[in-house]
Amino acid sequence: MSLPIHQLIIKELGQIRSQPDMPVTERIRITYQVFTYTFFHTTQQERLFFSTLFARMAYVLTKQQVDKREQYLLHRFRHYAQDVIRGDAVDRELEDIYAMGLYALGVVLSGVLKITLPAQHRIEANPGWWEDEAAYETVAFYGTIRTLVTGRGSQPNTLTGYTEDQPDVKRLIRYQDAGRNELFSGPIDSIEEFQLWPVTMNLLDVEVDREGILHPAQFIFEPDYLMDITAISETFQPEGADAMTYVLRKFTPMESTPALMMGNIANFFLDELISFQENSFMELFRRVFRINPLGFAAMDNDTLRELMNDAKKHFCHLKSVVNDVLPSLGIPLREVLLEPTFFSVRYGIQGRLDLFYRDGQKTEIIELKSGSPYRANAYGLSSNHYAQTLLYDLLVKSVYSIKQASNYILYSRLDEKPLKYAPVVKSMQLEAMNVRNELVVLEKRWMHLDPAGKDHSFGGYISRDLNTMFGFARANLASLQELYANLDPIEKRYVLNFIRFIATEHHLAKTGLQGNQEVNGMASLWLNAVEEKEDQYALLGKLVYNRAHHQTDDTPILVFKRSEGTNPLANFRQGDICVLYPESEMEPSVLHHQIFKSTIVRLTKDEVHVRLRNQMTEFGLFASFPFWNMERDLIDSSYNTQYQGLSIWGASPVDLRKLWLGRRPPATPVPFGNAPAPGLTVEQQSLVQQALDAREYFLVWGPPGTGKTSTLLRAVCEAYMQQENSRMLLLAYTNRAVDEMCAALDTLAKDAENQYFRIGSRYSTHPAYQDWLLDHKIEKISNRQQLLTWLHSQRIIVGTVASLQSKRELFDLVEFQVAIVDEASQILDPYLLGMVTRVPKWILIGDHQQLPAVVVQPGKDSRVMDQDLEELEVRNLRDSLFERLYRKATRSGWSWAYAQLRQQGRMHRDIMAFPSAYFYQNTLELLEINPELTSRLTGPIPWKAPALADPLTEALTNHRMIYLPAPVDQEDHQKTNRYEAEAIRLCVQAYTRLFKHNFIQWDDEDVLGVITPYRAQIAVIRQELDRAGLQKLPITIDTVERYQGGARNIILISLCTNQLRQLESLVSMSEEGVDRKLNVALTRAREQIILVGNREILQENEVYSALLAHCFTLQLDLGDVDHGQSAKG
């Protein structure tokens, strides 16, 4: 029979003290072992899983209310003993440390175990133990100090930094304060080891001593980098917290397993039962089937039957909780918030709770879990679930500044007591925040990877003993280790370069890049002042809640009215993904209230219609605030998709890896069999035949107006449709391009219209093609077998790359013969690498002389400095997979792998001349497929001027390309120019008169469009047109990025040139020296281009100077924006 813990301690003490000849280091080691065992034993019955002795001690000492001074000493002994055992140098006599340990054991016995140490073992405290290290005198206290920490300080265990409120004073910050902030030393040491300074930190609960040294209780690294609470909590396992879990979640492709589906089903049930308690199981299960039909289709019948039976159990448990348990807790169902989202910059976290209720200074948090507790702690909770509630507790208290919060985990699988209380343990919250810091450090290490140097931060990081991992994590780590080990050195450097690139993109998307308004980041929500947002037209504010449409099969749509305070120039568009939050006196409002993730589904002059991403039970909350604001949001999940794309490529056969890295050519062609459809030109027929005959991949360079979608894609699809059982996957980067694909497929034979469908949302799909959507197509299908039969009858599946990434089970259900990707020059490697190995042949269509992929980091940072990779054309990671392979194929002579369309049928030849010469090496030709098209492409301008026309009207009837000089605007900021806006208005007024004179209808957006580089200038132009009574004209005013893929008869370009430095952002140069932005702007026009800008500034750029010389110049008399026009030639 084992001795009680206190007797064991006394016996061990006796044995140590009875051996005075024992080396002092050994006596310290044994004393420390007894010390640590005591704390372990004390918490063993509670089954709380601590990953550090610090956290375990902090929990016990706080719970037992041990004197703060004694706590300090216990932590000092822990620190010294660990140094002695490791063999590190210490600044105390070893005998003194041993004596400190004996005293510490006495404190543990009396303070924790409530046992008095026998007199023969007692030792008097040495006052020097406190005086040497000691406790400082606190002269000031601050809740939060935002600080830029620049490195190690001049004193031991200090850092140097500059606080936001005193940026001119260098401050010392104490870390490794025993019992106060020592837990945070590990991540700080990592920052030093990898030289990642400087780091912005929030110092929390800061005590300031007489010397001005800051003693924070917590360090929060990069607080504007809001880490998702789920990502942090998933690192907590029964054995302790492990950041490797975070890495594995990033790199392990998600699969639609029954367990994952059950989690989604349970969440859906809870939301619906809270909203409509009368819901029946069968009614809800049928709706679940429609939410994820492909997930159900991928199951076999036995699995589906088990899932349905399991779901019924969850439904019954949840219904009981909703009807009985929640009311017993005093939670009114109508006031419950479902899946609310909160931000906390104090702690650098964000989270979406399952269920939340607030009543004044009291809150209730309930997190739903569909599984059972795994190796449950003392409260019956899994470690990761418990950590999640602790972080939610911090999050909510940070937002609402409340003291009382009750947190629960709802295990919907449990028959008995499914709702488990999760009490707050401060020491474990500290540990969770320390883990958050570790994850931030890991992300920063990836941002600073040196692919050519020592691979510590990825390869070295994942090279650890598999026996330190358990369960699925061990299997996933084994797979990742094997994958990485099988890559050769060039492949590893390719992967490491992209890890660095993706981590940098993610960081900038969250935090922004100060001084660059184009890279504002999500942190602009709280870092930028309201005035600054208004100045950038980035705030749709002062909205007044009006009404809600509650939809049975969808989340609600809210309708807001614009008020007098709403900036009419705020530049938002239908389809924008936004954050909606109430305006309040507490600034920034977004950090003091629930925020709503939403999508703008309709914009009018008076109203804004917003679709919420979460369900709502009651809408009184929206009426309780006078005003609401909207700003743009960030979708985090796309970055994990890129990491997983690298994993999928890395796990593929070596031959496929070589193919897509460009280390071998694609296989040589074989005859396809079916000839292209008639009605094509000789060039088009040849190119379509090449695409059909190609194997593995074929690259089509399609300059503007060459019919790459309307002609090439349609012809290839038609040829494959003639082959029995062939299936095609059609992808594009944007929904607009997918709309154009649908338009091309609409022209196929009528019997084909029932053989294809589209993946996506109706809110991002043109109304003409909403009937194509999967949801609509399967409305009448009620079971899995019918769904499978229908699915196998489909020949073509269409969608954006992003929408297909979220439906990976499709590749297990359908065997595709070919995939065709439009806008391929806008898609980076990692987005496609996860799919290219799943389809045997790919046709990539793009134009690398038009706009590239959207990348926020500077070009110099995404540059690859590796000779081997440069030879494979991996030169800059901002280049698309299409561009990289096209360069490799052309320079390697793989002529069968690529082709260029040269004949264009959009631009009149007078417009085509300049882009052809400056952007396409004079390769563009006119597409003369019929007399009518030839006449339009070569004939005169199709409108005549009236008699006695003014100079502007004369110019519009005689010249295809016109330049209107404009002065700089000294009165406004650099991103607006009122003179240019006036010139645009004068042109629009001239066109209205011309069209009326020539009986030309102006009844759709296809007639005229305006392109300008800045959202602010869009707003100014729109205001100028409105003031002239032209607001009803169907004119699209947008940036060049939004115009790519579109065309208008007439394009007006306002370059908004006020300062010479703007040229840098105005120009987007390709590797060949092509200005891609200018190329896109000019090639949108069919009949005419009007260019407006400042001559002195534009002439500083060689291409713009040539363009001005190419255009007819007309000097307008600008400067009176309130009156009509006058002009002089």
Coordinates of N, CA and C in Angstrom, one line a residue, residues 551-724:
Q551 N -35.6 33.3 -44.6 CA -35.8 32.3 -45.6 C -35.7 30.9 -45.0
T552 N -36.6 30.0 -45.3 CA -36.6 28.7 -44.7 C -35.3 27.9 -45.0
D553 N -34.9 27.9 -46.3 CA -33.8 27.1 -46.7 C -32.5 27.9 -46.9
D554 N -32.5 29.1 -46.2 CA -31.2 29.9 -46.3 C -31.2 30.8 -45.1
T555 N -30.0 31.4 -45.0 CA -29.8 32.4 -43.9 C -30.6 33.7 -44.3
P556 N -30.8 34.5 -43.3 CA -31.7 35.7 -43.6 C -31.0 36.8 -44.5
I557 N -31.9 37.6 -45.1 CA -31.4 38.7 -45.8 C -32.0 40.0 -45.1
L558 N -31.0 40.9 -44.7 CA -31.4 42.1 -44.1 C -31.4 43.2 -45.0
V559 N -32.3 44.2 -44.8 CA -32.4 45.3 -45.7 C -32.1 46.6 -44.8
F560 N -31.2 47.3 -45.3 CA -30.8 48.6 -44.6 C -31.1 49.8 -45.5
K561 N -31.5 50.9 -44.9 CA -31.7 52.1 -45.7 C -30.5 53.0 -45.5
R562 N -30.1 53.6 -46.6 CA -29.0 54.6 -46.5 C -29.6 55.8 -45.8
S563 N -28.8 56.4 -44.9 CA -29.2 57.7 -44.2 C -28.4 58.9 -44.8
E564 N -28.7 60.0 -44.3 CA -28.0 61.2 -44.7 C -26.5 61.1 -44.4
G565 N -26.2 60.3 -43.4 CA -24.8 60.2 -43.0 C -24.0 59.1 -43.9
T566 N -24.8 58.4 -44.7 CA -24.1 57.3 -45.5 C -23.4 58.0 -46.6
N567 N -22.1 57.7 -46.8 CA -21.4 58.3 -47.9 C -21.9 57.8 -49.2
P568 N -22.4 58.6 -50.0 CA -23.0 58.2 -51.3 C -21.9 57.7 -52.3
L569 N -20.7 58.0 -52.0 CA -19.5 57.6 -52.8 C -18.9 56.3 -52.3
A570 N -19.3 55.8 -51.2 CA -18.7 54.6 -50.7 C -18.7 53.5 -51.8
N571 N -17.6 52.9 -52.0 CA -17.5 52.1 -53.2 C -17.6 50.6 -52.9
F572 N -18.8 50.1 -52.9 CA -19.1 48.7 -52.6 C -19.9 48.2 -53.8
R573 N -19.8 46.8 -54.0 CA -20.4 46.2 -55.1 C -21.3 45.0 -54.7
Q574 N -22.2 44.7 -55.5 CA -22.9 43.4 -55.2 C -22.0 42.3 -55.3
G575 N -22.1 41.4 -54.3 CA -21.2 40.2 -54.2 C -20.0 40.4 -53.3
D576 N -19.8 41.7 -52.8 CA -18.7 41.9 -51.9 C -19.0 41.2 -50.6
I577 N -17.9 40.5 -50.0 CA -18.0 39.9 -48.7 C -17.6 40.9 -47.7
C578 N -18.5 41.0 -46.7 CA -18.3 42.1 -45.7 C -18.4 41.7 -44.3
V579 N -18.0 42.6 -43.4 CA -18.2 42.5 -42.0 C -19.3 43.6 -41.6
L580 N -20.3 43.2 -41.0 CA -21.4 44.1 -40.6 C -21.4 44.3 -39.1
Y581 N -21.4 45.5 -38.5 CA -21.3 45.7 -37.1 C -22.0 47.0 -36.7
P582 N -22.5 47.1 -35.5 CA -23.3 48.3 -35.1 C -22.3 49.5 -34.8
E583 N -22.8 50.7 -35.0 CA -22.0 51.9 -34.7 C -22.3 52.2 -33.2
S584 N -21.2 52.5 -32.5 CA -21.5 52.9 -31.1 C -20.4 53.9 -30.7
E585 N -20.6 54.4 -29.4 CA -19.6 55.4 -28.9 C -18.3 54.8 -28.6
M586 N -18.3 53.5 -28.4 CA -17.0 52.8 -28.1 C -16.3 52.5 -29.4
E587 N -15.1 53.2 -29.5 CA -14.4 53.0 -30.8 C -13.1 52.1 -30.5
P588 N -12.7 51.3 -31.4 CA -13.5 50.9 -32.6 C -14.6 50.0 -32.3
S589 N -15.8 50.3 -32.9 CA -17.0 49.6 -32.6 C -16.9 48.1 -32.9
V590 N -16.1 47.8 -33.9 CA -16.0 46.4 -34.4 C -15.4 45.5 -33.3
L591 N -14.7 46.1 -32.3 CA -14.1 45.3 -31.2 C -15.0 45.2 -30.0
H592 N -16.1 45.9 -30.0 CA -17.0 46.0 -28.8 C -18.3 45.4 -29.0
H593 N -18.5 44.7 -30.1 CA -19.9 44.1 -30.4 C -19.7 42.9 -31.2
Q594 N -20.8 42.1 -31.3 CA -20.8 41.0 -32.2 C -20.7 41.5 -33.6
I595 N -19.9 40.8 -34.5 CA -19.9 41.2 -35.9 C -20.6 40.1 -36.7
F596 N -21.1 40.5 -37.9 CA -21.9 39.6 -38.7 C -21.1 39.5 -40.0
K597 N -20.7 38.3 -40.3 CA -20.1 38.0 -41.6 C -21.3 37.9 -42.6
S598 N -21.1 38.6 -43.8 CA -22.2 38.8 -44.7 C -21.8 39.0 -46.1
T599 N -22.8 39.0 -47.0 CA -22.5 39.3 -48.4 C -23.5 40.3 -48.9
I600 N -23.1 41.3 -49.7 CA -24.0 42.2 -50.3 C -24.7 41.5 -51.5
V601 N -26.0 41.4 -51.4 CA -26.7 40.7 -52.5 C -27.5 41.7 -53.4
R602 N -27.6 43.0 -52.9 CA -28.3 44.0 -53.8 C -27.9 45.4 -53.3
L603 N -27.7 46.3 -54.2 CA -27.4 47.7 -53.9 C -28.3 48.6 -54.7
T604 N -29.0 49.5 -54.1 CA -29.7 50.5 -54.8 C -29.3 51.8 -54.3
K605 N -29.9 52.9 -54.9 CA -29.6 54.2 -54.4 C -30.0 54.4 -53.0
D606 N -31.1 53.7 -52.6 CA -31.7 54.0 -51.2 C -31.4 52.8 -50.2
E607 N -31.1 51.6 -50.8 CA -31.1 50.4 -49.9 C -29.8 49.6 -50.1
V608 N -29.5 48.8 -49.1 CA -28.4 47.8 -49.1 C -29.0 46.5 -48.6
H609 N -29.0 45.5 -49.4 CA -29.5 44.2 -49.0 C -28.4 43.2 -48.7
V610 N -28.4 42.6 -47.5 CA -27.2 41.9 -47.0 C -27.7 40.5 -46.6
R611 N -27.0 39.5 -47.1 CA -27.3 38.1 -46.7 C -26.3 37.7 -45.6
L612 N -26.8 37.3 -44.4 CA -26.0 36.8 -43.3 C -25.5 35.4 -43.6
R613 N -24.3 35.1 -43.0 CA -23.8 33.8 -43.2 C -24.2 32.9 -42.0
N614 N -24.8 33.4 -41.0 CA -25.3 32.6 -39.9 C -26.8 32.8 -39.8
Q615 N -27.5 31.8 -39.1 CA -28.9 31.8 -38.9 C -29.3 32.8 -37.8
M616 N -30.5 33.4 -37.8 CA -30.9 34.3 -36.8 C -32.3 33.9 -36.3
T617 N -32.6 34.1 -35.0 CA -33.9 33.7 -34.5 C -34.8 35.0 -34.3
E618 N -34.1 36.1 -34.1 CA -34.8 37.3 -33.7 C -34.0 38.5 -34.3
F619 N -34.7 39.5 -34.8 CA -34.0 40.6 -35.5 C -34.1 41.9 -34.7
G620 N -34.6 41.9 -33.5 CA -34.7 43.1 -32.7 C -33.4 43.7 -32.4
L621 N -32.3 42.9 -32.4 CA -31.0 43.4 -32.2 C -30.6 44.5 -33.2
F622 N -31.0 44.3 -34.4 CA -30.7 45.2 -35.5 C -31.4 46.6 -35.3
A623 N -32.6 46.5 -34.8 CA -33.4 47.7 -34.6 C -32.9 48.4 -33.3
S624 N -32.2 47.8 -32.4 CA -31.8 48.4 -31.2 C -30.6 49.4 -31.3
F625 N -29.9 49.3 -32.5 CA -28.9 50.3 -32.8 C -29.3 51.3 -33.9
P626 N -29.0 52.5 -33.7 CA -29.5 53.5 -34.7 C -28.8 53.3 -36.0
F627 N -27.5 53.0 -36.0 CA -26.8 52.9 -37.3 C -25.9 51.6 -37.3
W628 N -25.7 51.1 -38.5 CA -24.8 50.0 -38.8 C -23.8 50.3 -39.8
N629 N -22.6 49.7 -39.7 CA -21.5 49.9 -40.7 C -21.1 48.6 -41.4
M630 N -20.6 48.8 -42.6 CA -20.1 47.6 -43.4 C -18.7 47.9 -43.9
E631 N -17.8 46.9 -43.8 CA -16.5 47.0 -44.3 C -16.2 45.6 -44.9
R632 N -15.1 45.6 -45.8 CA -14.8 44.4 -46.4 C -14.2 43.3 -45.5
D633 N -14.4 42.1 -45.8 CA -14.0 40.9 -45.0 C -12.9 40.1 -45.7
L634 N -12.3 39.2 -44.9 CA -11.2 38.3 -45.4 C -11.7 36.9 -45.2
I635 N -11.5 36.0 -46.2 CA -11.8 34.6 -46.0 C -10.4 33.9 -45.8
D636 N -10.3 33.3 -44.6 CA -9.1 32.7 -44.2 C -8.8 31.3 -44.8
S637 N -9.9 30.6 -45.2 CA -9.7 29.2 -45.5 C -8.9 29.0 -46.8
S638 N -8.8 30.0 -47.7 CA -8.1 29.9 -49.0 C -6.6 29.6 -48.8
Y639 N -6.1 30.0 -47.7 CA -4.6 29.8 -47.4 C -4.4 28.4 -47.1
N640 N -5.2 27.7 -46.3 CA -5.0 26.3 -46.0 C -5.2 25.5 -47.3
T641 N -6.1 25.9 -48.2 CA -6.3 25.3 -49.4 C -5.0 25.2 -50.2
Q642 N -4.2 26.3 -50.2 CA -2.9 26.4 -50.9 C -1.9 25.4 -50.3
Y643 N -1.8 25.4 -48.9 CA -0.9 24.5 -48.3 C -1.3 23.0 -48.6
Q644 N -2.6 22.7 -48.6 CA -3.0 21.4 -48.9 C -2.7 21.0 -50.4
G645 N -2.8 22.0 -51.3 CA -2.5 21.8 -52.7 C -1.0 21.3 -52.8
L646 N -0.1 22.0 -52.1 CA 1.3 21.5 -52.1 C 1.4 20.1 -51.6
S647 N 0.6 19.7 -50.6 CA 0.7 18.3 -50.0 C 0.2 17.3 -51.1
I648 N -0.9 17.7 -51.7 CA -1.5 16.7 -52.7 C -0.5 16.5 -53.9
W649 N 0.1 17.6 -54.3 CA 1.1 17.5 -55.4 C 2.3 16.7 -54.9
G650 N 2.8 16.9 -53.7 CA 3.9 16.3 -53.1 C 3.7 14.8 -53.0
A651 N 2.4 14.4 -52.7 CA 2.1 13.0 -52.5 C 1.9 12.2 -53.8
S652 N 1.8 12.9 -54.9 CA 1.5 12.3 -56.2 C 2.8 11.6 -56.7
P653 N 2.6 10.7 -57.7 CA 3.8 10.0 -58.3 C 4.8 10.9 -58.8
V654 N 6.1 10.5 -58.8 CA 7.2 11.4 -59.1 C 7.1 11.9 -60.6
D655 N 6.5 11.0 -61.4 CA 6.4 11.4 -62.8 C 5.4 12.6 -63.0
L656 N 4.3 12.6 -62.2 CA 3.4 13.7 -62.2 C 4.0 15.0 -61.6
R657 N 4.8 14.8 -60.6 CA 5.5 16.0 -60.0 C 6.4 16.6 -61.0
K658 N 7.1 15.8 -61.7 CA 8.0 16.3 -62.7 C 7.3 17.1 -63.8
L659 N 6.1 16.5 -64.2 CA 5.3 17.1 -65.3 C 4.9 18.5 -64.9
W660 N 4.3 18.7 -63.7 CA 3.8 20.0 -63.3 C 4.8 21.0 -62.8
L661 N 6.0 20.5 -62.5 CA 7.1 21.4 -62.1 C 7.9 21.8 -63.4
G662 N 7.6 21.2 -64.5 CA 8.2 21.6 -65.7 C 9.6 20.9 -65.9
R663 N 9.8 19.7 -65.3 CA 11.0 19.0 -65.4 C 11.0 18.0 -66.5
R664 N 9.8 17.8 -67.1 CA 9.7 16.9 -68.3 C 8.5 17.5 -69.1
P665 N 8.6 17.2 -70.4 CA 7.5 17.7 -71.3 C 6.3 16.9 -71.1
P666 N 5.1 17.4 -71.5 CA 3.9 16.6 -71.6 C 4.1 15.5 -72.7
A667 N 3.3 14.5 -72.6 CA 3.4 13.4 -73.6 C 3.1 13.9 -75.0
T668 N 3.6 13.4 -76.0 CA 3.4 13.8 -77.3 C 1.9 13.5 -77.7
P669 N 1.4 14.2 -78.7 CA -0.1 14.1 -79.0 C -0.4 12.8 -79.6
V670 N -1.7 12.4 -79.6 CA -2.2 11.3 -80.3 C -3.5 11.8 -80.9
P671 N -3.9 11.3 -82.1 CA -5.1 11.8 -82.8 C -6.3 11.6 -81.9
F672 N -7.2 12.6 -81.8 CA -8.3 12.6 -80.9 C -9.4 11.7 -81.6
G673 N -9.6 11.9 -82.9 CA -10.6 11.1 -83.5 C -11.7 12.0 -84.2
N674 N -12.3 12.8 -83.4 CA -13.4 13.7 -83.9 C -12.8 15.0 -84.4
A675 N -13.2 15.4 -85.6 CA -12.7 16.7 -86.1 C -13.5 17.8 -85.5
P676 N -12.9 19.0 -85.4 CA -13.6 20.1 -84.8 C -14.8 20.5 -85.6
A677 N -15.8 21.1 -85.0 CA -17.0 21.5 -85.6 C -16.8 22.5 -86.7
P678 N -17.6 22.5 -87.7 CA -17.5 23.5 -88.8 C -17.7 24.9 -88.3
G679 N -17.4 25.9 -89.1 CA -17.7 27.3 -88.8 C -16.5 28.0 -88.1
L680 N -15.4 27.3 -88.0 CA -14.2 27.9 -87.5 C -13.2 28.4 -88.6
T681 N -12.4 29.3 -88.2 CA -11.3 29.7 -89.2 C -10.3 28.6 -89.2
V682 N -9.4 28.7 -90.2 CA -8.3 27.7 -90.3 C -7.5 27.7 -89.0
E683 N -7.2 28.9 -88.5 CA -6.4 29.0 -87.3 C -7.1 28.4 -86.1
Q684 N -8.4 28.7 -86.0 CA -9.2 28.1 -84.9 C -9.3 26.6 -85.0
Q685 N -9.5 26.1 -86.2 CA -9.6 24.6 -86.4 C -8.3 24.0 -86.0
S686 N -7.2 24.6 -86.4 CA -5.9 24.0 -86.1 C -5.6 24.0 -84.6
L687 N -6.0 25.1 -83.9 CA -5.7 25.1 -82.5 C -6.6 24.2 -81.7
V688 N -7.9 24.1 -82.1 CA -8.8 23.2 -81.5 C -8.4 21.7 -81.6
Q689 N -7.9 21.4 -82.8 CA -7.4 20.0 -83.1 C -6.2 19.7 -82.2
Q690 N -5.3 20.7 -82.1 CA -4.1 20.6 -81.2 C -4.5 20.3 -79.8
A691 N -5.5 21.1 -79.3 CA -6.0 20.9 -77.9 C -6.6 19.5 -77.7
L692 N -7.4 19.0 -78.7 CA -8.0 17.7 -78.6 C -6.9 16.6 -78.7
D693 N -5.9 16.8 -79.5 CA -4.9 15.7 -79.6 C -3.9 15.7 -78.5
A694 N -3.8 16.8 -77.8 CA -2.8 16.9 -76.7 C -3.1 15.9 -75.6
R695 N -2.0 15.5 -74.9 CA -2.1 14.7 -73.7 C -1.5 15.4 -72.5
E696 N -2.0 15.1 -71.4 CA -1.6 15.7 -70.1 C -1.9 17.2 -69.9
Y697 N -1.3 18.0 -70.8 CA -1.7 19.4 -70.7 C -1.5 20.1 -72.1
F698 N -2.3 21.2 -72.3 CA -2.1 22.0 -73.5 C -2.4 23.4 -73.0
L699 N -1.6 24.4 -73.5 CA -1.6 25.8 -73.0 C -2.1 26.6 -74.2
V700 N -3.1 27.4 -74.0 CA -3.7 28.3 -75.0 C -3.5 29.7 -74.6
W701 N -2.7 30.4 -75.3 CA -2.5 31.9 -75.1 C -3.6 32.6 -75.9
G702 N -4.5 33.2 -75.2 CA -5.6 33.8 -75.9 C -5.7 35.3 -75.6
P703 N -5.1 36.1 -76.5 CA -5.2 37.6 -76.3 C -6.7 38.1 -76.4
P704 N -7.0 39.3 -76.0 CA -8.4 39.8 -75.9 C -9.1 39.7 -77.2
G705 N -10.3 39.2 -77.2 CA -11.2 39.2 -78.3 C -10.9 38.1 -79.3
T706 N -10.1 37.1 -78.9 CA -9.8 36.0 -79.8 C -10.7 34.8 -79.7
G707 N -11.8 34.9 -78.9 CA -12.8 33.9 -78.8 C -12.4 32.7 -78.1
K708 N -11.5 32.8 -77.1 CA -11.0 31.7 -76.3 C -12.2 31.0 -75.6
T709 N -13.2 31.7 -75.1 CA -14.3 31.1 -74.5 C -15.4 30.8 -75.4
S710 N -15.8 31.8 -76.2 CA -17.0 31.6 -77.1 C -16.7 30.6 -78.2
T711 N -15.5 30.5 -78.6 CA -15.2 29.6 -79.8 C -14.4 28.3 -79.3
L712 N -13.3 28.5 -78.7 CA -12.4 27.4 -78.4 C -13.1 26.5 -77.4
L713 N -13.5 27.0 -76.3 CA -14.1 26.2 -75.3 C -15.3 25.4 -75.8
R714 N -16.1 26.2 -76.5 CA -17.3 25.5 -77.0 C -17.0 24.4 -78.0
A715 N -16.0 24.6 -78.9 CA -15.6 23.6 -79.8 C -15.1 22.4 -79.2
V716 N -14.2 22.6 -78.2 CA -13.6 21.4 -77.5 C -14.7 20.6 -76.7
C717 N -15.6 21.3 -76.1 CA -16.7 20.6 -75.4 C -17.6 19.8 -76.3
E718 N -17.9 20.4 -77.5 CA -18.7 19.8 -78.4 C -18.0 18.5 -78.9
A719 N -16.7 18.5 -79.1 CA -16.0 17.4 -79.6 C -16.0 16.3 -78.5
Y720 N -15.8 16.6 -77.3 CA -15.8 15.6 -76.2 C -17.2 15.1 -76.0
M721 N -18.3 15.9 -76.2 CA -19.6 15.4 -76.0 C -20.0 14.3 -77.0
Q722 N -19.3 14.3 -78.1 CA -19.5 13.2 -79.1 C -18.9 11.9 -78.7
Q723 N -18.0 12.0 -77.7 CA -17.4 10.7 -77.3 C -18.2 10.2 -76.1
E724 N -18.6 9.0 -76.2 CA -19.5 8.4 -75.2 C -18.8 8.3 -73.8

